[in-house]
Short mmCIF file of C-alpha atoms in Angstrom, two decimals:
data_model
loop_
_atom_site.label_atom_id
_atom_site.label_comp_id
_atom_site.label_asym_id
_atom_site.label_seq_id
_atom_site.Cartn_x
_atom_site.Cartn_y
_atom_site.Cartn_z
CA MET A 750 -42.21 18.51 22.53
CA VAL A 751 -42.10 21.75 21.18
CA GLY A 752 -38.99 21.72 19.48
CA PRO A 753 -39.28 18.22 17.52
CA VAL A 754 -42.79 19.76 16.35
CA LEU A 755 -41.60 22.75 14.80
CA SER A 756 -38.14 21.01 13.39
CA TYR A 757 -40.96 18.41 11.81
CA ILE A 758 -43.16 21.38 10.36
CA GLY A 759 -40.04 22.90 9.36
CA GLU A 760 -38.45 20.12 7.09
CA THR A 761 -42.03 18.68 5.63
CA ARG A 762 -43.85 21.80 4.64
CA GLN A 763 -42.46 22.94 1.54
CA ALA A 764 -43.51 26.31 0.44
CA LEU A 765 -44.38 26.60 -3.26
CA GLY A 766 -45.98 29.96 -3.38
CA PRO A 767 -49.22 29.93 -5.61
CA VAL A 768 -47.92 27.66 -8.36
CA GLN A 769 -50.63 26.15 -10.54
CA LYS A 770 -51.02 22.44 -11.25
CA ALA A 771 -49.13 22.07 -13.99
CA GLU A 772 -50.32 20.65 -17.29
CA ALA A 773 -49.78 16.46 -18.02
CA ASP A 774 -46.21 16.43 -19.79
CA ASP A 775 -45.03 20.02 -18.13
CA LYS A 776 -42.31 20.14 -16.23
CA TRP A 777 -42.62 23.24 -14.63
CA ARG A 778 -45.17 24.92 -12.57
CA VAL A 779 -45.70 28.21 -12.09
CA GLY A 780 -46.93 30.92 -10.16
CA THR A 781 -46.86 34.94 -9.03
CA ASP A 782 -47.23 35.91 -5.75
CA GLU A 783 -48.66 38.99 -3.88
CA GLN A 784 -45.52 40.46 -3.76
CA GLY A 785 -44.77 40.46 -7.30
CA ILE A 786 -42.47 37.29 -7.08
CA VAL A 787 -42.78 34.73 -9.91
CA TRP A 788 -42.41 31.14 -8.74
CA LEU A 789 -41.00 28.52 -11.14
CA VAL A 790 -40.98 25.00 -9.91
CA LEU A 791 -39.71 22.20 -11.40
CA ASP A 792 -41.75 18.85 -11.02
CA CYS A 793 -40.97 16.54 -13.80
CA PRO A 794 -44.20 13.88 -14.22
CA ASP A 795 -44.27 10.54 -13.03
CA SER A 796 -40.66 10.54 -11.07
CA GLY A 797 -39.99 11.22 -7.35
CA THR A 798 -36.89 13.52 -8.72
CA ASN A 799 -36.11 15.78 -10.75
CA THR A 800 -33.60 15.23 -14.00
CA ILE A 801 -32.58 17.74 -16.07
CA SER A 802 -33.43 16.38 -19.58
CA GLU A 803 -33.78 18.62 -23.07
CA ALA A 804 -37.64 19.16 -22.15
CA VAL A 805 -36.69 20.87 -19.09
CA ILE A 806 -34.44 23.26 -20.21
CA SER A 807 -36.51 24.17 -23.48
CA GLU A 808 -39.44 24.93 -21.04
CA LEU A 809 -37.51 27.04 -18.45
CA ASP A 810 -36.41 28.69 -21.57
CA ALA A 811 -39.74 29.85 -22.81
CA HIS A 812 -40.58 30.50 -19.42
CA ILE A 813 -37.55 33.09 -19.10
CA GLU A 814 -38.93 34.98 -22.41
CA LEU A 815 -42.09 35.63 -20.81
CA LEU A 816 -40.34 36.91 -18.23
CA GLU A 817 -38.41 39.08 -19.69
CA GLN A 818 -41.63 40.73 -20.95
CA GLU A 819 -43.10 40.76 -17.40
CA GLU A 820 -40.12 41.92 -15.12
CA PRO A 821 -41.48 40.37 -12.05
CA THR A 822 -39.92 41.53 -8.27
CA ALA A 823 -38.12 38.71 -8.42
CA LEU A 824 -37.88 34.83 -9.71
CA VAL A 825 -37.69 31.79 -7.20
CA ILE A 826 -36.48 28.66 -8.87
CA ARG A 827 -37.20 25.29 -6.71
CA SER A 828 -38.29 21.89 -6.97
CA ALA A 829 -41.57 20.18 -6.17
CA LYS A 830 -40.41 17.03 -5.18
CA GLN A 831 -39.70 16.00 -1.44
CA SER A 832 -36.71 14.00 -2.79
CA GLY A 833 -34.63 17.48 -3.33
CA PHE A 834 -33.61 20.03 -6.23
CA ALA A 835 -32.62 17.96 -9.32
CA THR A 836 -30.31 14.77 -9.61
CA GLY A 837 -28.87 16.16 -12.60
CA ALA A 838 -28.56 15.47 -16.48
CA ASP A 839 -30.56 12.64 -18.31
CA ILE A 840 -27.68 10.23 -18.46
CA LYS A 841 -30.12 7.85 -20.57
CA ARG A 842 -29.45 10.51 -23.14
CA PHE A 843 -25.67 10.37 -23.43
CA SER A 844 -25.76 7.05 -25.93
CA ASP A 845 -27.68 8.60 -28.03
CA LEU A 846 -24.96 11.39 -28.68
CA ASN A 847 -21.54 11.70 -30.33
CA GLU A 848 -19.48 14.84 -29.79
CA GLU A 849 -20.98 16.70 -32.60
CA SER A 850 -24.32 16.48 -31.11
CA ALA A 851 -23.76 16.56 -27.54
CA ALA A 852 -21.68 20.23 -28.24
CA ASP A 853 -24.50 21.34 -30.18
CA MET A 854 -27.07 20.08 -27.38
CA LEU A 855 -24.78 21.96 -24.88
CA ARG A 856 -24.55 25.03 -26.85
CA ARG A 857 -28.61 25.29 -26.70
CA GLY A 858 -28.26 24.94 -22.75
CA HIS A 859 -26.14 26.99 -22.27
CA ALA A 860 -27.99 30.02 -24.08
CA VAL A 861 -31.21 29.31 -21.84
CA LEU A 862 -28.79 29.35 -18.70
CA ASP A 863 -26.67 32.82 -19.84
CA ARG A 864 -30.41 33.81 -20.87
CA LEU A 865 -31.30 33.11 -17.20
CA GLU A 866 -28.47 34.72 -15.61
CA ALA A 867 -28.89 38.08 -17.28
CA LEU A 868 -32.56 38.46 -16.11
CA PRO A 869 -32.72 42.33 -14.85
CA PHE A 870 -34.23 41.24 -11.87
CA PRO A 871 -33.34 39.46 -8.57
CA THR A 872 -33.19 35.77 -9.24
CA VAL A 873 -32.91 33.26 -6.69
CA ALA A 874 -32.92 29.21 -6.32
CA VAL A 875 -34.00 27.49 -3.27
CA VAL A 876 -32.36 24.69 -2.30
CA HIS A 877 -33.90 22.18 -0.55
CA GLY A 878 -32.01 18.29 -0.66
CA ALA A 879 -29.45 17.53 -3.58
CA ALA A 880 -28.71 20.08 -6.36
CA LEU A 881 -26.33 17.56 -8.65
CA GLY A 882 -24.85 17.87 -11.87
CA ALA A 883 -27.28 20.19 -14.53
CA GLY A 884 -29.63 20.74 -11.19
CA PHE A 885 -26.51 22.71 -9.78
CA GLU A 886 -25.52 24.74 -12.79
CA ILE A 887 -29.50 26.39 -12.91
CA ALA A 888 -29.00 27.20 -9.47
CA LEU A 889 -25.61 28.60 -9.98
CA ALA A 890 -27.18 30.74 -13.19
CA CYS A 891 -29.16 32.34 -10.39
CA ASP A 892 -27.92 36.11 -8.48
CA HIS A 893 -28.95 33.78 -5.37
CA ARG A 894 -28.65 30.02 -3.70
CA ILE A 895 -30.98 29.59 -0.40
CA ALA A 896 -29.94 26.42 1.15
CA ILE A 897 -33.28 24.98 3.17
CA LYS A 898 -31.24 22.66 6.01
CA GLY A 899 -30.13 19.37 4.76
CA ALA A 900 -29.50 20.66 1.85
CA SER A 901 -26.39 19.46 -0.68
CA PHE A 902 -24.36 20.87 -3.95
CA GLY A 903 -22.55 18.98 -6.17
CA PHE A 904 -20.66 17.96 -9.72
CA PRO A 905 -20.49 14.29 -9.60
CA GLU A 906 -19.81 13.99 -13.40
CA VAL A 907 -16.25 13.07 -12.79
CA ARG A 908 -17.38 9.36 -11.77
CA LEU A 909 -19.00 9.43 -15.23
CA GLY A 910 -15.84 10.00 -16.95
CA LEU A 911 -16.59 13.34 -17.45
CA HIS A 912 -16.56 17.22 -16.07
CA PRO A 913 -19.72 20.43 -15.26
CA GLY A 914 -21.00 20.99 -19.25
CA LEU A 915 -23.61 23.25 -18.50
CA GLY A 916 -21.19 26.58 -17.33
CA GLY A 917 -20.22 24.92 -13.72
CA THR A 918 -16.79 25.11 -14.64
CA PHE A 919 -16.41 28.46 -14.92
CA ARG A 920 -19.86 29.84 -12.77
CA LEU A 921 -18.73 27.90 -9.67
CA THR A 922 -14.92 29.13 -10.01
CA GLU A 923 -15.91 32.59 -10.57
CA LEU A 924 -18.23 32.39 -6.93
CA ILE A 925 -15.95 30.58 -4.51
CA GLU A 926 -12.44 30.43 -4.25
CA PRO A 927 -11.40 28.48 -7.21
CA THR A 928 -9.06 25.78 -6.10
CA GLU A 929 -12.26 24.71 -3.59
CA ALA A 930 -14.48 25.36 -6.80
CA MET A 931 -11.92 23.01 -8.54
CA THR A 932 -12.02 20.48 -5.52
CA LEU A 933 -15.19 19.79 -5.51
CA MET A 934 -15.18 18.77 -9.42
CA LEU A 935 -12.40 17.14 -9.42
CA THR A 936 -13.73 14.49 -6.50
CA GLY A 937 -17.10 14.68 -7.07
CA LYS A 938 -17.98 15.33 -3.60
CA SER A 939 -21.06 17.20 -2.58
CA ALA A 940 -20.55 20.55 -0.42
CA HIS A 941 -23.47 19.82 2.53
CA THR A 942 -25.69 22.91 4.08
CA MET A 943 -23.16 24.57 6.21
CA LYS A 944 -20.01 23.72 4.24
CA ALA A 945 -21.94 25.39 1.31
CA GLU A 946 -22.93 28.23 3.25
CA LYS A 947 -18.96 28.50 4.41
CA LEU A 948 -17.59 28.19 0.91
CA GLY A 949 -20.00 31.22 -0.71
CA ILE A 950 -22.01 28.46 -2.56
CA ALA A 951 -25.09 29.30 -0.23
CA ASP A 952 -26.19 32.80 0.56
CA ALA A 953 -27.72 31.31 3.27
CA VAL A 954 -28.92 28.37 5.35
CA ILE A 955 -32.38 28.78 6.80
CA GLU A 956 -35.30 26.72 8.07
CA GLU A 957 -38.18 26.27 5.61
CA ARG A 958 -40.35 28.68 7.30
CA HIS A 959 -38.06 31.40 6.88
CA LEU A 960 -38.12 31.28 2.87
CA GLY A 961 -40.58 34.40 2.96
CA ASN A 962 -38.62 36.92 4.54
CA ALA A 963 -35.80 36.03 3.21
CA LEU A 964 -37.64 35.90 -0.52
CA ARG A 965 -38.86 39.63 0.54
CA ASP A 966 -35.20 40.65 1.68
CA ILE A 967 -33.96 39.59 -1.94
CA ALA A 968 -36.60 41.15 -3.70
CA ALA A 969 -36.27 44.36 -1.87
CA LYS A 970 -32.09 44.00 -2.87
CA ARG A 971 -31.65 43.81 0.95
CA PHE A 972 -29.11 40.98 0.01
CA GLU A 973 -25.55 41.57 0.00
CA LYS A 974 -22.79 38.87 -1.12
CA SER A 975 -19.11 38.37 0.36
CA PRO A 976 -16.77 39.77 -2.01
CA ALA A 977 -13.77 37.48 -3.55
CA GLY A 978 -11.24 36.96 -0.92
CA LEU A 979 -7.46 37.75 -1.56
CA LYS A 980 -7.00 34.07 -2.53
CA SER A 981 -9.49 33.57 -5.04
CA ARG A 982 -8.03 36.96 -6.81
CA ALA A 983 -4.37 35.80 -6.35
CA VAL A 984 -5.14 32.50 -9.11
CA GLN A 985 -7.37 34.49 -11.33
CA THR A 986 -3.36 35.14 -12.39
CA LYS A 987 -1.87 32.71 -15.26
CA PRO A 988 0.95 31.57 -13.37
CA GLY A 989 -1.33 31.51 -10.02
CA ARG A 990 -3.56 29.07 -11.90
CA SER A 991 -0.73 27.57 -12.77
CA LEU A 992 1.13 26.78 -9.79
CA ALA A 993 -2.28 25.33 -8.40
CA ALA A 994 -2.57 22.97 -11.33
CA ARG A 995 0.65 21.42 -11.19
CA GLN A 996 -0.20 20.71 -7.67
CA MET A 997 -3.97 19.44 -8.89
CA ARG A 998 -2.16 16.87 -11.67
CA LYS A 999 0.16 15.72 -9.55
CA GLN A 1000 -2.44 14.52 -6.88
CA THR A 1001 -4.94 13.77 -9.60
CA GLU A 1002 -2.37 11.66 -11.10
CA GLU A 1003 -1.76 9.13 -8.02
CA LYS A 1004 -5.39 8.47 -8.01
CA ALA A 1005 -6.77 8.45 -11.00
CA PRO A 1006 -4.10 8.40 -13.66
CA LYS A 1007 -5.03 10.49 -16.72
CA GLU A 1008 -4.25 6.85 -19.20
CA HIS A 1009 -7.34 5.87 -17.58
CA PHE A 1010 -9.30 8.69 -16.42
CA PRO A 1011 -9.11 11.51 -18.64
CA ALA A 1012 -12.01 13.41 -17.30
CA PRO A 1013 -10.22 15.22 -14.24
CA HIS A 1014 -6.93 16.17 -15.97
CA GLY A 1015 -9.50 17.62 -18.82
CA LEU A 1016 -11.15 19.89 -16.07
CA ILE A 1017 -7.47 21.03 -15.00
CA ASP A 1018 -6.18 21.87 -18.45
CA LEU A 1019 -9.68 23.75 -19.15
CA TRP A 1020 -9.27 25.93 -15.87
CA GLU A 1021 -5.38 26.58 -16.31
CA GLU A 1022 -5.72 28.14 -19.24
CA HIS A 1023 -8.90 29.73 -19.93
CA GLY A 1024 -9.51 30.68 -15.86
CA GLY A 1025 -10.63 33.99 -15.81
CA ASN A 1026 -11.71 34.25 -19.45
CA ARG A 1027 -15.19 33.25 -19.37
CA GLU A 1028 -16.23 33.18 -22.90
CA ALA A 1029 -12.99 31.36 -23.93
CA MET A 1030 -13.66 28.99 -21.04
CA GLN A 1031 -17.29 28.54 -21.48
CA THR A 1032 -16.26 27.50 -25.43
CA ALA A 1033 -13.51 25.08 -24.24
CA GLU A 1034 -15.95 23.71 -21.47
CA ILE A 1035 -19.02 22.26 -24.44
CA ALA A 1036 -15.52 21.20 -26.50
CA SER A 1037 -14.25 19.00 -23.35
CA PHE A 1038 -17.34 17.41 -22.08
CA ALA A 1039 -18.03 16.65 -25.86
CA ARG A 1040 -14.87 14.89 -26.47
CA LEU A 1041 -14.66 12.99 -23.26
CA LEU A 1042 -18.56 11.22 -23.73
CA GLU A 1043 -16.83 9.17 -26.90
CA THR A 1044 -13.93 8.12 -24.54
CA ASP A 1045 -13.77 4.59 -23.26
CA ALA A 1046 -13.46 5.82 -19.87
CA CYS A 1047 -17.54 7.31 -20.02
CA ARG A 1048 -18.81 4.57 -21.65
CA ASN A 1049 -17.40 2.54 -18.95
CA LEU A 1050 -17.96 4.40 -16.29
CA VAL A 1051 -21.75 5.48 -17.36
CA ARG A 1052 -22.33 1.73 -17.84
CA VAL A 1053 -20.99 1.03 -14.08
CA PHE A 1054 -24.01 3.69 -13.42
CA PHE A 1055 -26.46 2.07 -14.95
CA LEU A 1056 -25.26 -1.29 -13.59
CA ARG A 1057 -25.31 0.11 -9.55
CA GLN A 1058 -29.02 1.29 -10.44
CA ARG A 1059 -30.49 -1.71 -11.50
CA LEU A 1060 -28.62 -3.31 -8.81
CA LYS A 1061 -30.98 -0.87 -6.65
CA THR A 1062 -33.87 -1.57 -8.12
CA ALA A 1063 -33.30 -5.30 -7.66
CA ALA A 1064 -32.50 -4.85 -4.13
CA ARG A 1065 -36.33 -2.84 -3.23
CA GLY A 1066 -38.60 -4.75 -0.92
CA ASP A 1067 -38.38 -6.12 2.01
CA SER A 1068 -35.12 -7.96 2.80
CA GLU A 1069 -36.99 -9.83 5.61
CA ILE A 1070 -33.84 -8.31 7.81
CA HIS A 1071 -35.21 -6.30 10.68
CA HIS A 1072 -32.92 -7.01 13.62
CA VAL A 1073 -29.66 -7.11 13.35
CA HIS A 1074 -27.41 -8.29 15.76
CA VAL A 1075 -23.66 -7.15 16.41
CA ILE A 1076 -20.91 -8.48 18.62
CA GLY A 1077 -17.91 -6.60 19.14
CA ALA A 1078 -17.98 -2.58 19.56
CA GLY A 1079 -14.70 -2.01 18.61
CA ALA A 1080 -13.88 0.25 15.66
CA MET A 1081 -15.55 -2.09 12.95
CA GLY A 1082 -18.61 -3.53 15.01
CA ALA A 1083 -19.61 0.07 16.51
CA ASP A 1084 -19.47 1.66 12.63
CA ILE A 1085 -21.37 -1.39 11.59
CA ALA A 1086 -23.76 -1.03 13.91
CA ALA A 1087 -24.20 2.46 13.55
CA TRP A 1088 -24.76 2.02 9.68
CA ALA A 1089 -27.18 -0.74 10.11
CA ALA A 1090 -29.07 2.12 12.41
CA ILE A 1091 -28.91 4.68 9.88
CA GLN A 1092 -30.12 2.25 7.38
CA GLY A 1093 -33.80 1.57 9.13
CA ALA A 1094 -32.69 -1.56 11.08
CA GLN A 1095 -33.44 -2.23 14.69
CA VAL A 1096 -29.87 -2.88 16.04
CA THR A 1097 -28.60 -4.73 19.31
CA LEU A 1098 -24.33 -4.21 20.08
CA PHE A 1099 -22.45 -6.93 22.27
CA ASP A 1100 -19.49 -6.25 23.64
CA VAL A 1101 -17.69 -7.95 27.01
CA GLU A 1102 -16.35 -4.44 27.73
CA ASN A 1103 -19.40 -2.23 28.73
CA ALA A 1104 -17.01 0.85 28.45
CA GLN A 1105 -16.21 -0.32 24.48
CA ILE A 1106 -20.60 -0.15 24.45
CA GLY A 1107 -20.14 3.40 25.73
CA GLN A 1108 -17.86 4.73 23.07
CA ALA A 1109 -19.91 2.91 20.23
CA ILE A 1110 -23.23 4.40 20.70
CA GLY A 1111 -21.32 8.28 21.22
CA ASP A 1112 -19.34 7.47 17.66
CA ALA A 1113 -22.82 6.49 16.07
CA ARG A 1114 -24.19 10.49 17.24
CA LYS A 1115 -20.70 11.33 14.34
CA THR A 1116 -21.63 9.29 12.15
CA CYS A 1117 -25.30 10.18 12.17
CA ALA A 1118 -24.01 13.59 11.50
CA GLY A 1119 -21.17 12.66 8.52
CA ALA A 1120 -24.03 11.04 6.79
CA HIS A 1121 -25.55 13.80 7.22
CA LEU A 1122 -28.95 13.31 8.79
CA SER A 1123 -31.06 15.78 10.17
CA SER A 1124 -32.07 16.10 13.83
CA LEU A 1125 -35.55 13.65 13.51
CA GLU A 1126 -33.48 11.22 11.32
CA THR A 1127 -30.51 11.19 13.44
CA ARG A 1128 -32.36 10.78 16.88
CA ASP A 1129 -34.77 7.43 15.02
CA ALA A 1130 -31.24 6.30 13.88
CA MET A 1131 -30.16 6.19 17.54
CA ASP A 1132 -33.35 5.01 18.96
CA ARG A 1133 -32.87 2.02 16.61
CA LEU A 1134 -29.36 1.30 18.10
CA MET A 1135 -29.59 -0.18 21.41
CA PRO A 1136 -26.53 -1.51 24.05
CA ASP A 1137 -26.82 -4.89 24.81
CA PRO A 1138 -24.31 -6.19 27.08
CA LYS A 1139 -26.17 -9.09 28.38
CA GLY A 1140 -26.40 -10.28 24.89
CA VAL A 1141 -30.03 -10.94 24.86
CA GLY A 1142 -31.15 -9.59 21.58
CA VAL A 1143 -28.99 -12.60 19.89
CA ARG A 1144 -32.25 -14.09 20.28
CA GLN A 1145 -34.92 -11.55 18.20
CA ALA A 1146 -31.89 -11.14 15.60
CA ASP A 1147 -32.76 -11.89 12.01
CA LEU A 1148 -28.95 -11.18 11.16
CA VAL A 1149 -26.07 -11.38 13.67
CA ILE A 1150 -22.84 -10.08 12.99
CA GLU A 1151 -19.50 -10.74 14.21
CA ALA A 1152 -17.25 -8.48 14.44
CA VAL A 1153 -14.72 -9.52 17.07
CA PRO A 1154 -10.56 -9.22 16.61
CA GLU A 1155 -9.04 -11.51 14.12
CA LYS A 1156 -8.25 -14.56 15.79
CA LEU A 1157 -9.71 -17.90 15.30
CA GLU A 1158 -10.28 -19.29 18.90
CA LEU A 1159 -11.77 -15.81 19.80
CA LYS A 1160 -14.27 -16.33 16.71
CA THR A 1161 -15.11 -20.06 17.60
CA ASP A 1162 -15.39 -19.44 20.94
CA VAL A 1163 -17.94 -16.82 20.35
CA TYR A 1164 -19.74 -18.76 17.61
CA GLU A 1165 -20.22 -21.63 20.20
CA SER A 1166 -21.35 -19.36 23.10
CA LEU A 1167 -24.48 -18.69 20.93
CA SER A 1168 -27.61 -20.06 22.20
CA GLY A 1169 -31.48 -19.06 21.35
CA LEU A 1170 -31.08 -18.11 17.68
CA LYS A 1171 -33.88 -17.99 15.53
CA ASP A 1172 -33.85 -21.18 12.98
CA THR A 1173 -34.09 -18.45 10.24
CA ALA A 1174 -31.16 -16.28 11.55
CA ILE A 1175 -28.08 -15.63 9.64
CA LEU A 1176 -24.79 -15.87 11.34
CA VAL A 1177 -21.63 -13.79 9.41
CA SER A 1178 -18.43 -13.04 10.18
CA ASN A 1179 -16.72 -9.64 9.26
CA THR A 1180 -12.95 -11.43 8.93
CA SER A 1181 -11.06 -10.34 6.41
CA SER A 1182 -8.33 -13.04 6.67
CA LEU A 1183 -9.23 -16.40 8.20
CA ARG A 1184 -10.76 -19.43 6.64
CA LEU A 1185 -14.65 -19.44 6.77
CA SER A 1186 -14.21 -23.01 6.24
CA ARG A 1187 -12.47 -23.47 9.15
CA LEU A 1188 -14.95 -20.90 11.38
CA ALA A 1189 -18.21 -22.60 10.04
CA LEU A 1190 -17.10 -25.72 12.19
CA ALA A 1191 -18.09 -23.90 14.94
CA ALA A 1192 -21.15 -22.29 13.88
CA PRO A 1193 -24.18 -23.37 15.51
CA ASP A 1194 -25.73 -24.16 11.58
CA PRO A 1195 -22.90 -24.00 9.32
CA GLU A 1196 -25.38 -23.59 5.96
CA ARG A 1197 -26.69 -20.55 7.43
CA PHE A 1198 -22.99 -18.74 7.84
CA ALA A 1199 -21.23 -16.79 5.61
CA GLY A 1200 -18.71 -13.96 5.47
CA LEU A 1201 -20.42 -10.34 5.40
CA HIS A 1202 -16.87 -8.72 4.87
CA PHE A 1203 -17.33 -4.80 5.71
CA PHE A 1204 -14.22 -2.02 4.49
CA ASN A 1205 -13.10 0.14 6.56
CA PRO A 1206 -14.48 3.35 7.44
CA VAL A 1207 -17.82 1.69 6.96
CA PRO A 1208 -20.13 4.84 6.39
CA LYS A 1209 -17.54 5.68 3.31
CA MET A 1210 -16.58 2.90 1.74
CA GLN A 1211 -20.19 1.86 0.43
CA LEU A 1212 -19.19 -1.65 -0.62
CA VAL A 1213 -19.57 -4.81 0.75
CA GLU A 1214 -18.23 -8.38 0.23
CA VAL A 1215 -20.69 -11.33 0.73
CA VAL A 1216 -18.61 -14.62 0.97
CA ARG A 1217 -20.15 -18.10 0.97
CA GLN A 1218 -18.16 -21.32 2.30
CA ASP A 1219 -18.78 -24.68 1.13
CA VAL A 1220 -21.53 -25.44 2.97
CA THR A 1221 -23.22 -21.90 3.29
#
């Protein structure tokens, strides 16, 4: 039991130094420890997450002004929220901005982060959970980034029709191999713990309980950074960037045509033209971001973002689906079962081939790893996923998902063999091609039968079709 206990302590005890309780409207909490290290802890009130607003940046500026006078041994910036470091900028504010006001706001924000970067003592961002968008940009303005296991870093702005706007375009391409940096920004994907360390975003990945020692090493200036590699130096030249940019444009155009998605193409232009010239790239980043805010692509993608948030809010509460029984442990059924277990459902998995069930259980651990679950979260998900070679779980299931091969006779045989379903159970098929009205004829209760079509691969394609038939 020692391992799990230490793991639990390491993941849940969050060191916040000697910070004081903040005033009602304060976004930051501050304190100085016995080593002379100042802790600046972001804790936006009335929210379970931190959002980087103008007020957060303005208050950070006031703290930096005091720090310039005090000159502590080091500065630690981290989040007080269990959920993570920061989710990014306040997107609600975007609709109030035009190109001119956006550029003005960004220039003020850049000045604050430049000031943070210029502090004459070591600065370190301690990141647990996600550091996204403007939150990531604050971390990049620090000298060091320490990742607590499970941390991730990313720029999802491209999904809103934008690119980083608070210095991310030049700070990340200066920090790590530039084409790797561009890939992160162009795709909107996150670099999770070990990848973040491998890329050079995180200087170290540690357990929470080792944070004190790491900070003492940084304060004593015993922390060395790795030098830039040969490939990194090669693309700092204009010919090198132009060659890389041509390849990026071709790949980007295939997935996100410039006519409909100008942001990634604007980012490529920005880097090709100004990469290696920080001052020019900073000016161009601000102007480009401000222009993109007024594009149809940005407006529509921001609208989609809020629609998704509204759907998530509407989905809160008890679905009354606690037990899921999956029939068919092939590629789709295995993924559906694993994903349902990760989401918190009790899952029973049936297949006529025991070997298929065994492989599905083994693959579920890979799915947990791909979802970046901690060891405890993986253990809990695997405990919820139960092999069921006799199919007895169907009797307790609230939702029965049929995921056998696309053969009408096979599916109807499965439905006709079902017995003992609860009166309230819902039976669904993962079919993508067969007529539900024909399948419904074999269902125990056609009124409680529908289509539930997942896309392949289930853990990556976060989309599902709920399809009714005539009598659903």
